[in-house]
One Martini backbone bead per residue (centre of mass of N, CA, C, O) as a GRO file, in nm:
protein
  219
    1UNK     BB    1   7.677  -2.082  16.991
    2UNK     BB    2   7.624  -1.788  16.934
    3UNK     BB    3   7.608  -1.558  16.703
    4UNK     BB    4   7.598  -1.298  16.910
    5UNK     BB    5   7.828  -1.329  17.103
    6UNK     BB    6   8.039  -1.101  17.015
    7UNK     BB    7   7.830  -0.869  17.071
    8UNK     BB    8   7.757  -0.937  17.377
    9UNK     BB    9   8.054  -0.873  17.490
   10UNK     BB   10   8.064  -0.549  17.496
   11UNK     BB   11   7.906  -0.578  17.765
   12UNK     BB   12   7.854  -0.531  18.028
   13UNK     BB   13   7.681  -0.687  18.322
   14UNK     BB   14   7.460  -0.493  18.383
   15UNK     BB   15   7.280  -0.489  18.173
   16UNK     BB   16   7.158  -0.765  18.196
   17UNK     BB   17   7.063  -0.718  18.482
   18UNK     BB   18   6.865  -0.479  18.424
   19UNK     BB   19   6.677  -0.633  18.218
   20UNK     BB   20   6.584  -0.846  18.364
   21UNK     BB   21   6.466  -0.662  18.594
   22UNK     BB   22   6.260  -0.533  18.422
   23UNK     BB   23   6.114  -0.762  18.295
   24UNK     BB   24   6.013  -0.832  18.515
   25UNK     BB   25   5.843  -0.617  18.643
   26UNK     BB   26   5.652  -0.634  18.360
   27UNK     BB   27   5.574  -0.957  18.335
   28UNK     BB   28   5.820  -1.039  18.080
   29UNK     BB   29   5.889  -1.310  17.945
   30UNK     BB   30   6.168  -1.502  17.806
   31UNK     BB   31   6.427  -1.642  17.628
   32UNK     BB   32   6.738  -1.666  17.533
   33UNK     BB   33   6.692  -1.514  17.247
   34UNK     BB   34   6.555  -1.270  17.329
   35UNK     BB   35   6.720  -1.183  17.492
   36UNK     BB   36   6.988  -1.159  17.296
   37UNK     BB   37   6.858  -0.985  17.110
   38UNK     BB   38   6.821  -0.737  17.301
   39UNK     BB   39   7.132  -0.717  17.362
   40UNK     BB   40   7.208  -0.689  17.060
   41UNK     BB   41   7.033  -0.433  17.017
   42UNK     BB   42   7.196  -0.268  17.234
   43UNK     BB   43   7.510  -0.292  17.095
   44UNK     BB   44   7.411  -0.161  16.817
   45UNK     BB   45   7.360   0.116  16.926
   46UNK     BB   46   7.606   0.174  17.135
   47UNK     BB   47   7.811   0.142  16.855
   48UNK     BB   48   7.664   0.368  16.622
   49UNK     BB   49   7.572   0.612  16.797
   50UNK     BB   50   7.900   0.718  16.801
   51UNK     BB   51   7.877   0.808  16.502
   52UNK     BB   52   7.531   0.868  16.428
   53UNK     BB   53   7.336   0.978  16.609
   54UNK     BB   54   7.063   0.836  16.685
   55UNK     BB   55   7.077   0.908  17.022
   56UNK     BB   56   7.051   1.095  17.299
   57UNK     BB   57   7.139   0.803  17.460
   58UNK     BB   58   7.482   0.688  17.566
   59UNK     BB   59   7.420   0.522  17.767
   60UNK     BB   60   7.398   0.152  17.781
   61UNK     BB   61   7.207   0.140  18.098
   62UNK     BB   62   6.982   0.340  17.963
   63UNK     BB   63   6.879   0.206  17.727
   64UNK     BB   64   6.747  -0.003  17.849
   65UNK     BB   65   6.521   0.207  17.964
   66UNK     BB   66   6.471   0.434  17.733
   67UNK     BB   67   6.409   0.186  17.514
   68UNK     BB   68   6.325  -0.121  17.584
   69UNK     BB   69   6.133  -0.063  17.850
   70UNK     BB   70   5.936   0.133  17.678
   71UNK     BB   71   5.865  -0.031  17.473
   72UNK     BB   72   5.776  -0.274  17.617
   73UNK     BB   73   5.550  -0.174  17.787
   74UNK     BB   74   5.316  -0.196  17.588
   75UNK     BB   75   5.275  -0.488  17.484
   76UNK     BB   76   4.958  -0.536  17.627
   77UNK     BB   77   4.841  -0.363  17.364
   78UNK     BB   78   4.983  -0.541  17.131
   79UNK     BB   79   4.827  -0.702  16.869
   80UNK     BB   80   4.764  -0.660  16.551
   81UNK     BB   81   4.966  -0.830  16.327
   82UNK     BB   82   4.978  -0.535  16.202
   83UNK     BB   83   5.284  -0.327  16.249
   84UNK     BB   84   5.333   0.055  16.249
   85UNK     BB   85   5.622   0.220  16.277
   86UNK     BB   86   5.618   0.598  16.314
   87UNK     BB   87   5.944   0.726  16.362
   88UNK     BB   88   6.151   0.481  16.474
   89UNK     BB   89   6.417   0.522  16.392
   90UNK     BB   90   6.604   0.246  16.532
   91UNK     BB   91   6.370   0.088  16.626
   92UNK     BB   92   6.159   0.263  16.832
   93UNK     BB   93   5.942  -0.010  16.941
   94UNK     BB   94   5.933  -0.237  16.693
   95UNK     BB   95   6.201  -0.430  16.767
   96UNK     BB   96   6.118  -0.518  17.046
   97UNK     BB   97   5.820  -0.630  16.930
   98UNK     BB   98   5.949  -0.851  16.742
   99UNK     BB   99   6.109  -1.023  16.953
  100UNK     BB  100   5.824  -1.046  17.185
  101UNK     BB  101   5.619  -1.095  16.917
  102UNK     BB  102   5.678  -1.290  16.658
  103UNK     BB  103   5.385  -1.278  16.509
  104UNK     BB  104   5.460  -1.000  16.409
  105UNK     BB  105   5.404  -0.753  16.157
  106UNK     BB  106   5.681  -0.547  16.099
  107UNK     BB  107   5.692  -0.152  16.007
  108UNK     BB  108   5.960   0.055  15.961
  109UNK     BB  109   5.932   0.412  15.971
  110UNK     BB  110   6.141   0.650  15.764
  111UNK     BB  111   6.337   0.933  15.665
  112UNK     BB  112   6.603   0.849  15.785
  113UNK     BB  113   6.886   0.672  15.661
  114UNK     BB  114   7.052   0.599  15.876
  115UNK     BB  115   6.851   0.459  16.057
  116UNK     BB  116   6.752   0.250  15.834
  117UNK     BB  117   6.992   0.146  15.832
  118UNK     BB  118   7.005   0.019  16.120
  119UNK     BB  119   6.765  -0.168  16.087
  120UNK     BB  120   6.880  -0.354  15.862
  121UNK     BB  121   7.109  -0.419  16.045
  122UNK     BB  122   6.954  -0.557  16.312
  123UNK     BB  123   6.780  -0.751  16.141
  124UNK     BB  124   7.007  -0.924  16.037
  125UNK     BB  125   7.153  -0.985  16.305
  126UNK     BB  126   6.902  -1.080  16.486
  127UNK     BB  127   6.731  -1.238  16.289
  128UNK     BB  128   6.463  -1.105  16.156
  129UNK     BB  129   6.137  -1.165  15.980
  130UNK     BB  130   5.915  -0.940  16.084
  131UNK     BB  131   6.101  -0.711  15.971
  132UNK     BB  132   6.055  -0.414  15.811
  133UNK     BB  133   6.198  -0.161  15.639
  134UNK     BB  134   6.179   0.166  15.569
  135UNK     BB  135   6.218   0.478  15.330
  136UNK     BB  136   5.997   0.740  15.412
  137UNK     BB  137   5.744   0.973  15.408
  138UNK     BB  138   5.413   0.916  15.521
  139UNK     BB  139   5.304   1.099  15.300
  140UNK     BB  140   5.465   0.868  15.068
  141UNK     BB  141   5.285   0.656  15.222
  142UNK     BB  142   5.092   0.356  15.046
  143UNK     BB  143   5.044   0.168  15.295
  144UNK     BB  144   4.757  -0.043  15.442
  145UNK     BB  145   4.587  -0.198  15.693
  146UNK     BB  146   4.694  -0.157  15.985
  147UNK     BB  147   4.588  -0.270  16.296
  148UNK     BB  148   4.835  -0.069  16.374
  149UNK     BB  149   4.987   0.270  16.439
  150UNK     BB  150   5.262   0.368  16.596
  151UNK     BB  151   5.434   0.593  16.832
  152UNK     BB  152   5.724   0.843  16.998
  153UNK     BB  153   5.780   1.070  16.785
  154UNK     BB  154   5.532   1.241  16.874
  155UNK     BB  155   5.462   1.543  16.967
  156UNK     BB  156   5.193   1.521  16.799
  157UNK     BB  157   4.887   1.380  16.814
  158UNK     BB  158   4.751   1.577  16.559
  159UNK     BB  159   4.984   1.457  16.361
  160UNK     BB  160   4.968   1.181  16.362
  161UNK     BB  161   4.657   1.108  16.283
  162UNK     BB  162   4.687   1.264  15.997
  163UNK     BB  163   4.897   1.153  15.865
  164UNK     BB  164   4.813   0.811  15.896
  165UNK     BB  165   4.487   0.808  15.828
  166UNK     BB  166   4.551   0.624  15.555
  167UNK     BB  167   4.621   0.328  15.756
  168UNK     BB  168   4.463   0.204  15.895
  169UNK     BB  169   4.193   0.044  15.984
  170UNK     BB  170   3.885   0.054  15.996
  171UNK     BB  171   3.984  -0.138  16.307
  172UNK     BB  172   4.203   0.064  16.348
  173UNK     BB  173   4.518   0.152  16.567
  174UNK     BB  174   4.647   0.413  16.786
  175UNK     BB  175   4.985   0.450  16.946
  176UNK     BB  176   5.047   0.654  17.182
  177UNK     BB  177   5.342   0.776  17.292
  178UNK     BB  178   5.367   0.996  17.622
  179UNK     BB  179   5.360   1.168  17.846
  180UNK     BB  180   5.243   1.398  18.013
  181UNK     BB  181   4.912   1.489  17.962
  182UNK     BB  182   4.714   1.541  17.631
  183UNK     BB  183   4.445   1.717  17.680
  184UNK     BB  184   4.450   1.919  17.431
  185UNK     BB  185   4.455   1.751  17.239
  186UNK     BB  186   4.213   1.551  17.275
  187UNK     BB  187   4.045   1.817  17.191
  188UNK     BB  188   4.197   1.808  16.872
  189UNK     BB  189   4.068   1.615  16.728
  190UNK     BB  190   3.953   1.469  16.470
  191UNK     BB  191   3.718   1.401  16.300
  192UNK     BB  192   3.633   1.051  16.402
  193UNK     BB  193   3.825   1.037  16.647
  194UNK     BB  194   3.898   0.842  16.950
  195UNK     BB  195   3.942   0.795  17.249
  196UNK     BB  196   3.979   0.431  17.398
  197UNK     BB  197   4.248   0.448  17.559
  198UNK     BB  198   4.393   0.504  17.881
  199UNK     BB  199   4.745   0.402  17.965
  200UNK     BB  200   4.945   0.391  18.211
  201UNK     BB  201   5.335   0.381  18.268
  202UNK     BB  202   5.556   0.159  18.433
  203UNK     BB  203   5.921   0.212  18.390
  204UNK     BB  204   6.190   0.087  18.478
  205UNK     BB  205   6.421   0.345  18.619
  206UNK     BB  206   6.155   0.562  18.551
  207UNK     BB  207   6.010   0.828  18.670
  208UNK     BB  208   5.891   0.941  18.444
  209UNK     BB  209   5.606   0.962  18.263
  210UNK     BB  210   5.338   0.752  18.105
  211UNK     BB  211   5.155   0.697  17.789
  212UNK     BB  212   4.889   0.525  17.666
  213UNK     BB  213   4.720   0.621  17.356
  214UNK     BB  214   4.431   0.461  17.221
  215UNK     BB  215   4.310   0.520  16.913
  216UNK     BB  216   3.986   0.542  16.684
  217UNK     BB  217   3.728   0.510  16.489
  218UNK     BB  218   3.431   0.619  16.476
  219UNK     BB  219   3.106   0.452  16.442
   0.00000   0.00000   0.00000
């Protein structure tokens, strides 16, 4: 029996049934382990949600489509091997990419307390030995040379890459999640910088549009 298994029976079955449809609609394949990983780390969200206010989405139905497979839909586009989610909040989408992505060396970085709390208790629960938790502001975060850089927390694209531009390496990128438009930041980007690909993200059950844009230093 999984370790997880107590904490998976608290999900509804409708849970496990919506991410089923939505990786295969992605074209993500997992093992049972990484399902349950998965559905372990659905359980912590919607679990702590109740107390901490991690996040406003408070069905665990919608955590499915607006957090996990919003997370997942990156996955073909991260390279890594080190890899910072920068405003991780509970881990996302770091903690997915460290689940579906093993090889990954994840480190998220936040500096609301009680996020990073649960960033340790889900890394904990779910065995996770690829992902480290860091608790610091951006601009106090001192380590460098991380393969990619993503984020979905930032409203400004434009503030995304100055805060972190002494994190990536020298052939390191930027992925930005965000929504439709994007077009009038692409125009302020910092000298030195330029957008690489953009790429639209169809995410199962979520109408809003999304898109990935991969950002890196001009050569």
């Amino acid at each position: 029996m999984s370790s997880l298994n107590p904490l998976l029976k608290t999900l509804p079955a409708s849970v496990a049934l919506r991410l089923d449809q939505g990786l295969s609609q992605l074209g993500i394949a997992v093992d049972e382990h990484q399902r349950e990983q998965l559905l372990g780390l659905l359980a912590l969200l919607h679990k702590w949600n109740r107390a901490y206010n991690l996040t406003a989405v408070r069905e665990v139905d919608d955590m499915v489509s607006r957090h996990v497979l919003d997370s997942a839909a990156v996955l073909p586009y991260v390279q890594g091997p080190r890899l910072l989610d920068v405003g991780a909040g509970p881990g996302l989408p770091g903690i997915v990419l460290a689940i579906l992505a093993p090889q990954l060396d994840v480190t998220l970085l936040d500096s609301n307390g009680k996020k990073v709390r649960f960033q340790r208790q889900a890394v904990m629960e779910l065995g996770l030995e690829n992902v480290t938790p860091v608790q610091a502001r951006v601009e106090q975060f001192e380590a460098a040379a991380f393969d990619q850089v993503i984020s979905r927390a930032f409203a400004s694209l434009v503030d995304f890459v100055t805060l972190t531009r002494q994190l990536p390496s020298a052939d390191g990128q930027w992925l930005a999640m965000k929504g439709p438009g994007a077009d009038d930041e692409l125009r302020d980007l910092p000298a030195g910088i330029r957008l690489h690909q953009r790429h639209l993200l169809e995410v199962p059950f979520e109408a809003a549009q999304r898109q990935l844009l991969i950002l890196n230093f001009e050569s």
